[in-house]
Amino acid sequence: MKKSESQRSQTQTSPHELHVQDAARASRQAGERDKDPLNRRGFLSRLSLASITAAVGAEIVFADKMPAGLIPAALAQGAEPMSIAGKDGLSIFNNRPLVAETPAHLLDDEITPAKYLFVRNNGLSPAPELLDPAKWTLEIAGESCEKPVTLTLNELKQKFKHHTLQMVLECAGNGRSEFNPPATGNQWTTGGVGCPTWTGVRLRDVLEHAGIKSDAVYIGYYGADLHLSGDVKKSSISRGVPIKKALENESLLVFAMNGQDIPMENGAPLRLMFGGWPASTCGKWVKKIVIRDREHDGEKMTGHSYRMPRYPVAPGTKVPAEDMVIIETMPVKSLITLPKSGITHPVSEELTVRGHAWTGEGDIREVHVSLDFGSTWQKAEVRAPANRYAWQHWSTTLRLTKKGYYEIWARALDSRGHSQPMVLPGWNPEGYLNNSCHRIAIQAV
Ligand SMILES: Nc1nc2c(c(=O)[nH]1)N[C@H]1C(S)=C(S)[C@@H](COP(=O)(O)O)O[C@H]1N2
Ligand SMILES: [Mo]
């Protein structure tokens, strides 16, 4: 944008806007975390270009291409950084239940290390002394199970063939913080996702061992974690998948992650893994699996939980429960993991940009990046996945030819022909499935 114009508009800034600028700058400089992201969101979306320019602290090079109301990536905020045993640099949303996401730049590894895998608990984690693998048992039951059986973890490991797959685990609420009006629940930015390798046995082999009746339509899980109330008769979450999904080759009962014990908060010593579906189906600390003759009706399977309206709705609409459908396949998505958002880079010097892209079904065909708010795009190189349901790595190089503030946007296209919305997908009451382009801030100096 032309300097004279930005200067002129700055001198015309009203006292109110100046106050807003100061507040935005002060909060950014102090690194203060907003206690109320809802207000912050409304507040930022009303700022003028001059105020936004002041808040990001540099001229916005493609300001003329910036969509109105866009909150610059430079001002996006995650939750409090805090330490959790075995985790490193995660941002914590909540302690009870424990919920923490991973900043994008810490997801740069091709295979997500244990210390960087997010945590999403709905209840209270089981006491560590209850997680002894030598004493762990798994019960298979339900009205559509022919021969209900209880297996020890050792029996599971001995009886069935082992499989190792790299698979994406992503919370359906990942990205929720950008919806407006906001949905209640954890205000995930982009870090409710990871892609470690998982080792275990096929769920199909175990279910067939227990016998699947011909009327089976669904499976459900029960974990060893407690409901927040501490009431032992209630589950914190008990979800599942249709029998067809349960019988897929990649649907696993896993006892190892990245070749080691699963971290305690990620469901040790045994959890479910379903590729391409919401992570809420991937029961942690799994003690029991039921084969059902109806759609599983456990905790968080009904009402609005993990459901989307069956038709597009205007933001803020109250959707009746009967019009909400269970989320199955996850949408196409991508993440920029290098550089870290907010860095400065020398003008005209080559900049490596890279990350991952994934989709619930099929694979990633193309990833494009933009420096001008989506006006023009450059194609990145995309690698093949390690296996079905693994994320794919992409990379490219860019040059920032003029000093100032830029955003880098990434957009993936999958084999179904689905791509990512540039700013936001359609609003939904619970704030699920935000697969908009990942945006990072960068300043050329
Ligand atoms: N037993 C149990 N399983 C669970 C949950 C839980 O709270 N308890 N949370 C679910 C949800 S909503 C998500 S997003 C994933 C998170 O897995 P992670 O904590 O290993 O990242 O676990 C799922 N499985
Ligand atoms: Mo989740």
GROMACS .gro file of C-alpha atoms and ligand atoms in nm:
model
  470
    1MET     CA    1   0.000   0.000   0.000
    2LYS     CA    2   0.114   0.352  -0.077
    3LYS     CA    3   0.282   0.519   0.218
    4SER     CA    4   0.112   0.854   0.182
    5GLU     CA    5  -0.229   0.693   0.206
    6SER     CA    6  -0.148   0.495   0.516
    7GLN     CA    7   0.002   0.803   0.680
    8ARG     CA    8  -0.300   1.009   0.592
    9SER     CA    9  -0.540   0.758   0.734
   10GLN     CA   10  -0.330   0.736   1.050
   11THR     CA   11  -0.354   1.109   1.110
   12GLN     CA   12  -0.730   1.079   1.072
   13THR     CA   13  -0.754   0.812   1.339
   14SER     CA   14  -1.021   0.898   1.595
   15PRO     CA   15  -0.939   0.917   1.967
   16HIS     CA   16  -1.138   0.598   2.015
   17GLU     CA   17  -0.930   0.415   1.755
   18LEU     CA   18  -0.611   0.546   1.911
   19HIS     CA   19  -0.725   0.401   2.238
   20VAL     CA   20  -0.796   0.071   2.061
   21GLN     CA   21  -0.451   0.077   1.897
   22ASP     CA   22  -0.283   0.139   2.228
   23ALA     CA   23  -0.477  -0.141   2.389
   24ALA     CA   24  -0.394  -0.381   2.106
   25ARG     CA   25  -0.027  -0.285   2.113
   26ALA     CA   26  -0.003  -0.295   2.490
   27SER     CA   27  -0.163  -0.636   2.509
   28ARG     CA   28   0.065  -0.768   2.236
   29GLN     CA   29   0.380  -0.621   2.388
   30ALA     CA   30   0.301  -0.749   2.734
   31GLY     CA   31   0.238  -1.088   2.577
   32GLU     CA   32  -0.079  -1.079   2.780
   33ARG     CA   33  -0.323  -1.356   2.711
   34ASP     CA   34  -0.678  -1.245   2.665
   35LYS     CA   35  -0.908  -1.397   2.924
   36ASP     CA   36  -1.202  -1.336   2.699
   37PRO     CA   37  -1.130  -1.431   2.338
   38LEU     CA   38  -1.492  -1.365   2.248
   39ASN     CA   39  -1.465  -0.994   2.314
   40ARG     CA   40  -1.123  -0.977   2.160
   41ARG     CA   41  -1.256  -1.125   1.839
   42GLY     CA   42  -1.543  -0.875   1.807
   43PHE     CA   43  -1.310  -0.593   1.905
   44LEU     CA   44  -1.041  -0.671   1.649
   45SER     CA   45  -1.281  -0.724   1.363
   46ARG     CA   46  -1.400  -0.364   1.399
   47LEU     CA   47  -1.055  -0.207   1.371
   48SER     CA   48  -0.969   0.020   1.079
   49LEU     CA   49  -0.679  -0.058   0.846
   50ALA     CA   50  -0.472   0.213   1.015
   51SER     CA   51  -0.530   0.054   1.354
   52ILE     CA   52  -0.447  -0.292   1.222
   53THR     CA   53  -0.129  -0.158   1.062
   54ALA     CA   54  -0.031   0.000   1.392
   55ALA     CA   55  -0.113  -0.316   1.582
   56VAL     CA   56   0.100  -0.541   1.358
   57GLY     CA   57   0.376  -0.279   1.367
   58ALA     CA   58   0.456  -0.269   0.994
   59GLU     CA   59   0.309  -0.167   0.663
   60ILE     CA   60   0.081  -0.440   0.528
   61VAL     CA   61   0.229  -0.499   0.185
   62PHE     CA   62  -0.086  -0.637   0.021
   63ALA     CA   63  -0.330  -0.431   0.230
   64ASP     CA   64  -0.545  -0.370  -0.077
   65LYS     CA   65  -0.602  -0.747  -0.100
   66MET     CA   66  -0.683  -0.800   0.268
   67PRO     CA   67  -1.043  -0.911   0.331
   68ALA     CA   68  -1.242  -0.668   0.550
   69GLY     CA   69  -1.276  -0.788   0.908
   70LEU     CA   70  -0.979  -1.026   0.883
   71ILE     CA   71  -0.791  -1.052   1.211
   72PRO     CA   72  -0.421  -1.046   1.118
   73ALA     CA   73  -0.240  -1.369   1.195
   74ALA     CA   74   0.013  -1.160   1.389
   75LEU     CA   75  -0.254  -1.088   1.650
   76ALA     CA   76  -0.392  -1.439   1.682
   77GLN     CA   77  -0.348  -1.575   2.029
   78GLY     CA   78  -0.347  -1.922   2.170
   79ALA     CA   79  -0.386  -2.030   2.528
   80GLU     CA   80  -0.146  -2.014   2.822
   81PRO     CA   81   0.183  -2.202   2.783
   82MET     CA   82   0.220  -2.440   3.075
   83SER     CA   83   0.400  -2.756   3.156
   84ILE     CA   84   0.247  -3.102   3.161
   85ALA     CA   85   0.467  -3.400   3.250
   86GLY     CA   86   0.609  -3.549   2.930
   87LYS     CA   87   0.490  -3.258   2.715
   88ASP     CA   88   0.690  -2.959   2.598
   89GLY     CA   89   0.569  -2.614   2.491
   90LEU     CA   90   0.200  -2.700   2.466
   91SER     CA   91  -0.060  -2.430   2.534
   92ILE     CA   92  -0.306  -2.530   2.799
   93PHE     CA   93  -0.676  -2.442   2.778
   94ASN     CA   94  -0.792  -2.618   3.086
   95ASN     CA   95  -0.662  -2.824   3.373
   96ARG     CA   96  -0.982  -2.998   3.470
   97PRO     CA   97  -1.031  -3.163   3.230
   98LEU     CA   98  -0.679  -3.131   3.094
   99VAL     CA   99  -0.680  -2.986   2.742
  100ALA     CA  100  -0.371  -2.855   2.565
  101GLU     CA  101  -0.279  -2.777   2.205
  102THR     CA  102   0.049  -2.760   2.016
  103PRO     CA  103   0.176  -2.437   1.856
  104ALA     CA  104   0.209  -2.490   1.479
  105HIS     CA  105   0.588  -2.450   1.465
  106LEU     CA  106   0.629  -2.737   1.713
  107LEU     CA  107   0.450  -2.969   1.471
  108ASP     CA  108   0.732  -2.941   1.215
  109ASP     CA  109   0.851  -3.302   1.258
  110GLU     CA  110   0.733  -3.546   0.995
  111ILE     CA  111   0.629  -3.783   1.274
  112THR     CA  112   0.491  -3.599   1.577
  113PRO     CA  113   0.703  -3.674   1.886
  114ALA     CA  114   0.518  -3.771   2.205
  115LYS     CA  115   0.609  -3.445   2.376
  116TYR     CA  116   0.429  -3.245   2.105
  117LEU     CA  117   0.108  -3.448   2.078
  118PHE     CA  118  -0.194  -3.249   2.202
  119VAL     CA  119  -0.410  -3.366   2.491
  120ARG     CA  120  -0.787  -3.355   2.502
  121ASN     CA  121  -0.953  -3.504   2.809
  122ASN     CA  122  -1.327  -3.486   2.870
  123GLY     CA  123  -1.307  -3.613   3.226
  124LEU     CA  124  -1.045  -3.691   3.488
  125SER     CA  125  -0.748  -3.900   3.374
  126PRO     CA  126  -0.727  -4.239   3.544
  127ALA     CA  127  -0.491  -4.262   3.840
  128PRO     CA  128  -0.147  -4.371   3.707
  129GLU     CA  129  -0.148  -4.681   3.933
  130LEU     CA  130  -0.457  -4.806   3.746
  131LEU     CA  131  -0.269  -4.804   3.416
  132ASP     CA  132  -0.038  -5.100   3.483
  133PRO     CA  133  -0.006  -5.278   3.144
  134ALA     CA  134   0.056  -5.611   3.319
  135LYS     CA  135  -0.291  -5.592   3.477
  136TRP     CA  136  -0.480  -5.430   3.189
  137THR     CA  137  -0.783  -5.610   3.048
  138LEU     CA  138  -1.015  -5.537   2.757
  139GLU     CA  139  -1.373  -5.662   2.755
  140ILE     CA  140  -1.565  -5.717   2.431
  141ALA     CA  141  -1.942  -5.730   2.482
  142GLY     CA  142  -2.267  -5.570   2.362
  143GLU     CA  143  -2.598  -5.708   2.231
  144SER     CA  144  -2.443  -5.791   1.891
  145CYS     CA  145  -2.142  -5.975   2.032
  146GLU     CA  146  -2.164  -6.355   1.994
  147LYS     CA  147  -1.918  -6.463   2.267
  148PRO     CA  148  -1.842  -6.180   2.512
  149VAL     CA  149  -1.480  -6.214   2.618
  150THR     CA  150  -1.220  -6.043   2.837
  151LEU     CA  151  -0.862  -6.039   2.712
  152THR     CA  152  -0.553  -5.926   2.897
  153LEU     CA  153  -0.329  -5.679   2.720
  154ASN     CA  154  -0.067  -5.953   2.696
  155GLU     CA  155  -0.316  -6.187   2.529
  156LEU     CA  156  -0.408  -5.914   2.282
  157LYS     CA  157  -0.041  -5.870   2.195
  158GLN     CA  158   0.018  -6.245   2.161
  159LYS     CA  159  -0.298  -6.358   1.981
  160PHE     CA  160  -0.318  -6.099   1.704
  161LYS     CA  161  -0.087  -5.972   1.433
  162HIS     CA  162   0.079  -5.634   1.498
  163HIS     CA  163   0.048  -5.341   1.259
  164THR     CA  164   0.228  -5.005   1.262
  165LEU     CA  165   0.077  -4.707   1.082
  166GLN     CA  166   0.132  -4.334   1.089
  167MET     CA  167  -0.210  -4.174   1.137
  168VAL     CA  168  -0.345  -3.825   1.196
  169LEU     CA  169  -0.528  -3.766   1.523
  170GLU     CA  170  -0.734  -3.447   1.506
  171CYS     CA  171  -1.000  -3.311   1.738
  172ALA     CA  172  -1.319  -3.216   1.551
  173GLY     CA  173  -1.315  -2.885   1.743
  174ASN     CA  174  -0.968  -2.791   1.615
  175GLY     CA  175  -0.992  -2.432   1.479
  176ARG     CA  176  -1.304  -2.351   1.682
  177SER     CA  177  -1.166  -2.017   1.809
  178GLU     CA  178  -1.226  -1.846   1.477
  179PHE     CA  179  -1.602  -1.894   1.455
  180ASN     CA  180  -1.826  -1.599   1.524
  181PRO     CA  181  -2.058  -1.598   1.709
  182PRO     CA  182  -1.829  -1.823   1.910
  183ALA     CA  183  -1.918  -2.172   2.018
  184THR     CA  184  -1.859  -2.271   2.377
  185GLY     CA  185  -1.586  -2.526   2.438
  186ASN     CA  186  -1.211  -2.521   2.412
  187GLN     CA  187  -1.102  -2.236   2.188
  188TRP     CA  188  -0.862  -2.439   1.975
  189THR     CA  189  -0.649  -2.243   1.731
  190THR     CA  190  -0.468  -2.492   1.504
  191GLY     CA  191  -0.297  -2.726   1.748
  192GLY     CA  192  -0.552  -3.001   1.813
  193VAL     CA  193  -0.376  -3.230   1.568
  194GLY     CA  194  -0.073  -3.457   1.543
  195CYS     CA  195   0.052  -3.752   1.342
  196PRO     CA  196   0.261  -4.008   1.532
  197THR     CA  197   0.301  -4.374   1.438
  198TRP     CA  198   0.076  -4.619   1.616
  199THR     CA  199   0.139  -4.987   1.679
  200GLY     CA  200  -0.131  -5.230   1.773
  201VAL     CA  201  -0.368  -5.497   1.652
  202ARG     CA  202  -0.657  -5.468   1.411
  203LEU     CA  203  -0.987  -5.402   1.584
  204ARG     CA  204  -1.144  -5.634   1.324
  205ASP     CA  205  -0.932  -5.929   1.438
  206VAL     CA  206  -1.036  -5.873   1.799
  207LEU     CA  207  -1.405  -5.823   1.719
  208GLU     CA  208  -1.411  -6.134   1.499
  209HIS     CA  209  -1.248  -6.330   1.782
  210ALA     CA  210  -1.548  -6.232   2.000
  211GLY     CA  211  -1.795  -6.293   1.715
  212ILE     CA  212  -1.993  -6.024   1.537
  213LYS     CA  213  -2.367  -6.097   1.501
  214SER     CA  214  -2.521  -6.022   1.164
  215ASP     CA  215  -2.735  -5.742   1.312
  216ALA     CA  216  -2.428  -5.541   1.430
  217VAL     CA  217  -2.428  -5.181   1.312
  218TYR     CA  218  -2.200  -4.987   1.549
  219ILE     CA  219  -1.928  -5.023   1.810
  220GLY     CA  220  -1.882  -4.811   2.121
  221TYR     CA  221  -1.595  -4.770   2.368
  222TYR     CA  222  -1.565  -4.717   2.741
  223GLY     CA  223  -1.245  -4.581   2.896
  224ALA     CA  224  -1.100  -4.588   3.246
  225ASP     CA  225  -1.119  -4.211   3.293
  226LEU     CA  226  -1.376  -4.068   3.532
  227HIS     CA  227  -1.661  -3.829   3.464
  228LEU     CA  228  -1.575  -3.477   3.587
  229SER     CA  229  -1.829  -3.517   3.867
  230GLY     CA  230  -1.632  -3.818   3.994
  231ASP     CA  231  -1.952  -4.028   3.962
  232VAL     CA  232  -1.825  -4.377   3.874
  233LYS     CA  233  -2.156  -4.467   3.708
  234LYS     CA  234  -2.107  -4.198   3.442
  235SER     CA  235  -1.859  -4.195   3.150
  236SER     CA  236  -1.678  -3.878   3.053
  237ILE     CA  237  -1.716  -3.982   2.691
  238SER     CA  238  -1.826  -4.306   2.523
  239ARG     CA  239  -1.834  -4.274   2.149
  240GLY     CA  240  -1.788  -4.515   1.860
  241VAL     CA  241  -1.805  -4.575   1.486
  242PRO     CA  242  -2.027  -4.772   1.246
  243ILE     CA  243  -1.925  -5.137   1.215
  244LYS     CA  244  -1.802  -5.076   0.858
  245LYS     CA  245  -1.545  -4.825   0.986
  246ALA     CA  246  -1.453  -5.051   1.279
  247LEU     CA  247  -1.366  -5.333   1.035
  248GLU     CA  248  -1.128  -5.127   0.817
  249ASN     CA  249  -0.768  -5.244   0.791
  250GLU     CA  250  -0.644  -4.921   0.955
  251SER     CA  251  -0.879  -4.932   1.255
  252LEU     CA  252  -0.649  -5.033   1.538
  253LEU     CA  253  -0.634  -5.101   1.909
  254VAL     CA  254  -0.292  -4.952   1.982
  255PHE     CA  255  -0.048  -5.011   2.267
  256ALA     CA  256   0.254  -4.816   2.136
  257MET     CA  257   0.321  -4.475   1.986
  258ASN     CA  258   0.640  -4.398   1.793
  259GLY     CA  259   0.770  -4.739   1.904
  260GLN     CA  260   0.737  -4.658   2.276
  261ASP     CA  261   0.471  -4.670   2.545
  262ILE     CA  262   0.181  -4.436   2.470
  263PRO     CA  263   0.210  -4.127   2.695
  264MET     CA  264  -0.022  -4.154   2.994
  265GLU     CA  265  -0.238  -3.855   2.894
  266ASN     CA  266  -0.273  -3.992   2.539
  267GLY     CA  267  -0.442  -4.309   2.657
  268ALA     CA  268  -0.184  -4.563   2.782
  269PRO     CA  269  -0.176  -4.855   2.790
  270LEU     CA  270  -0.444  -4.912   2.522
  271ARG     CA  271  -0.642  -4.684   2.293
  272LEU     CA  272  -0.842  -4.694   1.972
  273MET     CA  273  -0.723  -4.529   1.649
  274PHE     CA  274  -0.950  -4.464   1.353
  275GLY     CA  275  -0.793  -4.294   1.052
  276GLY     CA  276  -0.958  -3.983   0.905
  277TRP     CA  277  -1.237  -3.959   1.164
  278PRO     CA  278  -1.272  -3.718   1.459
  279ALA     CA  279  -1.026  -3.800   1.737
  280SER     CA  280  -1.322  -3.827   1.974
  281THR     CA  281  -1.386  -4.174   1.823
  282CYS     CA  282  -1.036  -4.282   1.931
  283GLY     CA  283  -1.111  -4.395   2.287
  284LYS     CA  284  -0.823  -4.362   2.532
  285TRP     CA  285  -0.753  -4.596   2.828
  286VAL     CA  286  -1.000  -4.833   2.661
  287LYS     CA  287  -1.143  -5.101   2.894
  288LYS     CA  288  -1.449  -5.216   2.705
  289ILE     CA  289  -1.579  -5.226   2.351
  290VAL     CA  290  -1.944  -5.298   2.282
  291ILE     CA  291  -2.079  -5.431   1.952
  292ARG     CA  292  -2.417  -5.266   1.910
  293ASP     CA  293  -2.732  -5.352   1.714
  294ARG     CA  294  -2.809  -4.976   1.698
  295GLU     CA  295  -2.616  -4.652   1.674
  296HIS     CA  296  -2.411  -4.633   1.995
  297ASP     CA  297  -2.582  -4.399   2.243
  298GLY     CA  298  -2.300  -4.339   2.494
  299GLU     CA  299  -2.195  -4.006   2.641
  300LYS     CA  300  -2.132  -3.741   2.369
  301MET     CA  301  -2.289  -3.951   2.090
  302THR     CA  302  -2.623  -3.770   2.110
  303GLY     CA  303  -2.764  -3.414   2.110
  304HIS     CA  304  -2.528  -3.161   1.956
  305SER     CA  305  -2.202  -3.343   2.048
  306TYR     CA  306  -1.974  -3.404   1.751
  307ARG     CA  307  -2.258  -3.325   1.514
  308MET     CA  308  -2.307  -3.074   1.231
  309PRO     CA  309  -2.631  -2.929   1.094
  310ARG     CA  310  -2.747  -3.131   0.794
  311TYR     CA  311  -2.798  -2.806   0.598
  312PRO     CA  312  -2.604  -2.476   0.595
  313VAL     CA  313  -2.717  -2.236   0.869
  314ALA     CA  314  -2.668  -1.864   0.925
  315PRO     CA  315  -2.424  -1.777   1.207
  316GLY     CA  316  -2.598  -1.791   1.542
  317THR     CA  317  -2.887  -2.018   1.434
  318LYS     CA  318  -3.029  -2.253   1.698
  319VAL     CA  319  -3.044  -2.588   1.521
  320PRO     CA  320  -3.285  -2.857   1.652
  321ALA     CA  321  -3.107  -3.176   1.766
  322GLU     CA  322  -3.291  -3.386   1.503
  323ASP     CA  323  -3.127  -3.179   1.229
  324MET     CA  324  -2.775  -3.250   1.357
  325VAL     CA  325  -2.578  -3.538   1.201
  326ILE     CA  326  -2.277  -3.725   1.338
  327ILE     CA  327  -1.941  -3.608   1.201
  328GLU     CA  328  -1.772  -3.889   1.012
  329THR     CA  329  -1.490  -3.814   0.765
  330MET     CA  330  -1.273  -3.515   0.858
  331PRO     CA  331  -1.218  -3.237   0.601
  332VAL     CA  332  -0.905  -3.150   0.399
  333LYS     CA  333  -0.661  -2.932   0.591
  334SER     CA  334  -0.303  -2.807   0.605
  335LEU     CA  335  -0.059  -2.651   0.846
  336ILE     CA  336   0.243  -2.426   0.799
  337THR     CA  337   0.505  -2.549   1.048
  338LEU     CA  338   0.804  -2.350   0.919
  339PRO     CA  339   0.862  -2.060   0.962
  340LYS     CA  340   0.714  -1.986   1.302
  341SER     CA  341   0.444  -1.720   1.283
  342GLY     CA  342   0.567  -1.374   1.378
  343ILE     CA  343   0.931  -1.396   1.270
  344THR     CA  344   1.114  -1.137   1.064
  345HIS     CA  345   1.301  -1.231   0.747
  346PRO     CA  346   1.549  -1.035   0.532
  347VAL     CA  347   1.385  -0.881   0.230
  348SER     CA  348   1.447  -1.066  -0.102
  349GLU     CA  349   1.625  -1.354   0.072
  350GLU     CA  350   1.493  -1.703  -0.004
  351LEU     CA  351   1.251  -1.830   0.260
  352THR     CA  352   1.172  -2.199   0.306
  353VAL     CA  353   0.807  -2.262   0.386
  354ARG     CA  354   0.684  -2.608   0.475
  355GLY     CA  355   0.425  -2.807   0.663
  356HIS     CA  356   0.179  -3.094   0.638
  357ALA     CA  357  -0.154  -3.152   0.470
  358TRP     CA  358  -0.414  -3.422   0.531
  359THR     CA  359  -0.770  -3.523   0.453
  360GLY     CA  360  -1.024  -3.765   0.599
  361GLU     CA  361  -1.057  -3.970   0.284
  362GLY     CA  362  -0.823  -4.012  -0.013
  363ASP     CA  363  -0.499  -3.818  -0.030
  364ILE     CA  364  -0.356  -3.472  -0.086
  365ARG     CA  365  -0.295  -3.384  -0.449
  366GLU     CA  366  -0.178  -3.023  -0.427
  367VAL     CA  367  -0.078  -2.757  -0.177
  368HIS     CA  368  -0.062  -2.391  -0.274
  369VAL     CA  369   0.070  -2.096  -0.077
  370SER     CA  370  -0.019  -1.729  -0.105
  371LEU     CA  371   0.156  -1.413   0.010
  372ASP     CA  372  -0.120  -1.172  -0.091
  373PHE     CA  373  -0.428  -1.281   0.105
  374GLY     CA  374  -0.524  -1.542  -0.152
  375SER     CA  375  -0.509  -1.331  -0.469
  376THR     CA  376  -0.235  -1.541  -0.625
  377TRP     CA  377  -0.105  -1.884  -0.532
  378GLN     CA  378   0.219  -2.074  -0.579
  379LYS     CA  379   0.228  -2.454  -0.598
  380ALA     CA  380   0.435  -2.638  -0.335
  381GLU     CA  381   0.597  -2.979  -0.363
  382VAL     CA  382   0.392  -3.250  -0.193
  383ARG     CA  383   0.524  -3.587  -0.083
  384ALA     CA  384   0.333  -3.915  -0.080
  385PRO     CA  385   0.188  -4.027   0.257
  386ALA     CA  386   0.368  -4.297   0.460
  387ASN     CA  387   0.039  -4.490   0.440
  388ARG     CA  388  -0.333  -4.420   0.411
  389TYR     CA  389  -0.445  -4.166   0.681
  390ALA     CA  390  -0.095  -4.024   0.738
  391TRP     CA  391  -0.040  -3.656   0.676
  392GLN     CA  392   0.175  -3.549   0.380
  393HIS     CA  393   0.467  -3.311   0.387
  394TRP     CA  394   0.489  -3.014   0.156
  395SER     CA  395   0.749  -2.745   0.103
  396THR     CA  396   0.832  -2.451  -0.118
  397THR     CA  397   1.042  -2.135  -0.119
  398LEU     CA  398   0.920  -1.778  -0.127
  399ARG     CA  399   1.076  -1.435  -0.157
  400LEU     CA  400   0.938  -1.124   0.013
  401THR     CA  401   1.034  -0.852  -0.232
  402LYS     CA  402   0.940  -0.546  -0.029
  403LYS     CA  403   0.974  -0.453   0.338
  404GLY     CA  404   0.660  -0.486   0.547
  405TYR     CA  405   0.400  -0.721   0.693
  406TYR     CA  406   0.288  -1.028   0.501
  407GLU     CA  407   0.076  -1.330   0.572
  408ILE     CA  408   0.155  -1.669   0.430
  409TRP     CA  409  -0.154  -1.878   0.363
  410ALA     CA  410  -0.155  -2.247   0.274
  411ARG     CA  411  -0.434  -2.431   0.096
  412ALA     CA  412  -0.455  -2.803   0.017
  413LEU     CA  413  -0.657  -2.986  -0.247
  414ASP     CA  414  -0.743  -3.354  -0.200
  415SER     CA  415  -0.819  -3.642  -0.434
  416ARG     CA  416  -1.194  -3.587  -0.384
  417GLY     CA  417  -1.151  -3.240  -0.535
  418HIS     CA  418  -1.214  -3.075  -0.197
  419SER     CA  419  -1.013  -2.769  -0.099
  420GLN     CA  420  -0.995  -2.542   0.204
  421PRO     CA  421  -1.199  -2.224   0.245
  422MET     CA  422  -0.968  -1.921   0.256
  423VAL     CA  423  -1.104  -1.753   0.567
  424LEU     CA  424  -1.378  -1.966   0.728
  425PRO     CA  425  -1.612  -2.252   0.638
  426GLY     CA  426  -1.983  -2.231   0.723
  427TRP     CA  427  -2.067  -2.160   1.084
  428ASN     CA  428  -2.210  -2.442   1.298
  429PRO     CA  429  -2.344  -2.435   1.654
  430GLU     CA  430  -2.059  -2.628   1.819
  431GLY     CA  431  -1.777  -2.479   1.615
  432TYR     CA  432  -1.654  -2.801   1.454
  433LEU     CA  433  -1.453  -2.867   1.139
  434ASN     CA  434  -1.289  -2.531   1.078
  435ASN     CA  435  -1.057  -2.626   0.793
  436SER     CA  436  -0.982  -2.275   0.670
  437CYS     CA  437  -0.637  -2.199   0.531
  438HIS     CA  438  -0.368  -2.180   0.793
  439ARG     CA  439  -0.229  -1.826   0.804
  440ILE     CA  440   0.097  -1.713   0.955
  441ALA     CA  441   0.244  -1.365   1.000
  442ILE     CA  442   0.586  -1.267   0.870
  443GLN     CA  443   0.766  -0.936   0.838
  444ALA     CA  444   1.027  -0.860   0.572
  445VAL     CA  445   1.299  -0.629   0.707
  446LIG     N1  446  -1.142  -4.229   2.733
  446LIG     C1  447  -1.136  -4.114   2.665
  446LIG     N2  448  -1.107  -4.118   2.533
  446LIG     C2  449  -1.099  -4.003   2.463
  446LIG     C3  450  -1.124  -3.878   2.522
  446LIG     C4  451  -1.153  -3.876   2.663
  446LIG     O1  452  -1.175  -3.771   2.723
  446LIG     N3  453  -1.158  -3.996   2.730
  446LIG     N4  454  -1.122  -3.764   2.446
  446LIG     C5  455  -1.145  -3.781   2.303
  446LIG     C6  456  -1.123  -3.660   2.226
  446LIG     S1  457  -1.252  -3.550   2.220
  446LIG     C7  458  -1.008  -3.639   2.155
  446LIG     S2  459  -0.988  -3.501   2.060
  446LIG     C8  460  -0.898  -3.736   2.161
  446LIG     C9  461  -0.771  -3.668   2.205
  446LIG     O2  462  -0.665  -3.757   2.208
  446LIG     P1  463  -0.529  -3.714   2.279
  446LIG     O3  464  -0.562  -3.660   2.416
  446LIG     O4  465  -0.444  -3.834   2.283
  446LIG     O5  466  -0.466  -3.607   2.195
  446LIG     O6  467  -0.923  -3.844   2.249
  446LIG    C10  468  -1.056  -3.892   2.249
  446LIG     N5  469  -1.066  -4.011   2.331
  447MO      MO  470  -1.197  -3.392   2.049
   0.00000   0.00000   0.00000
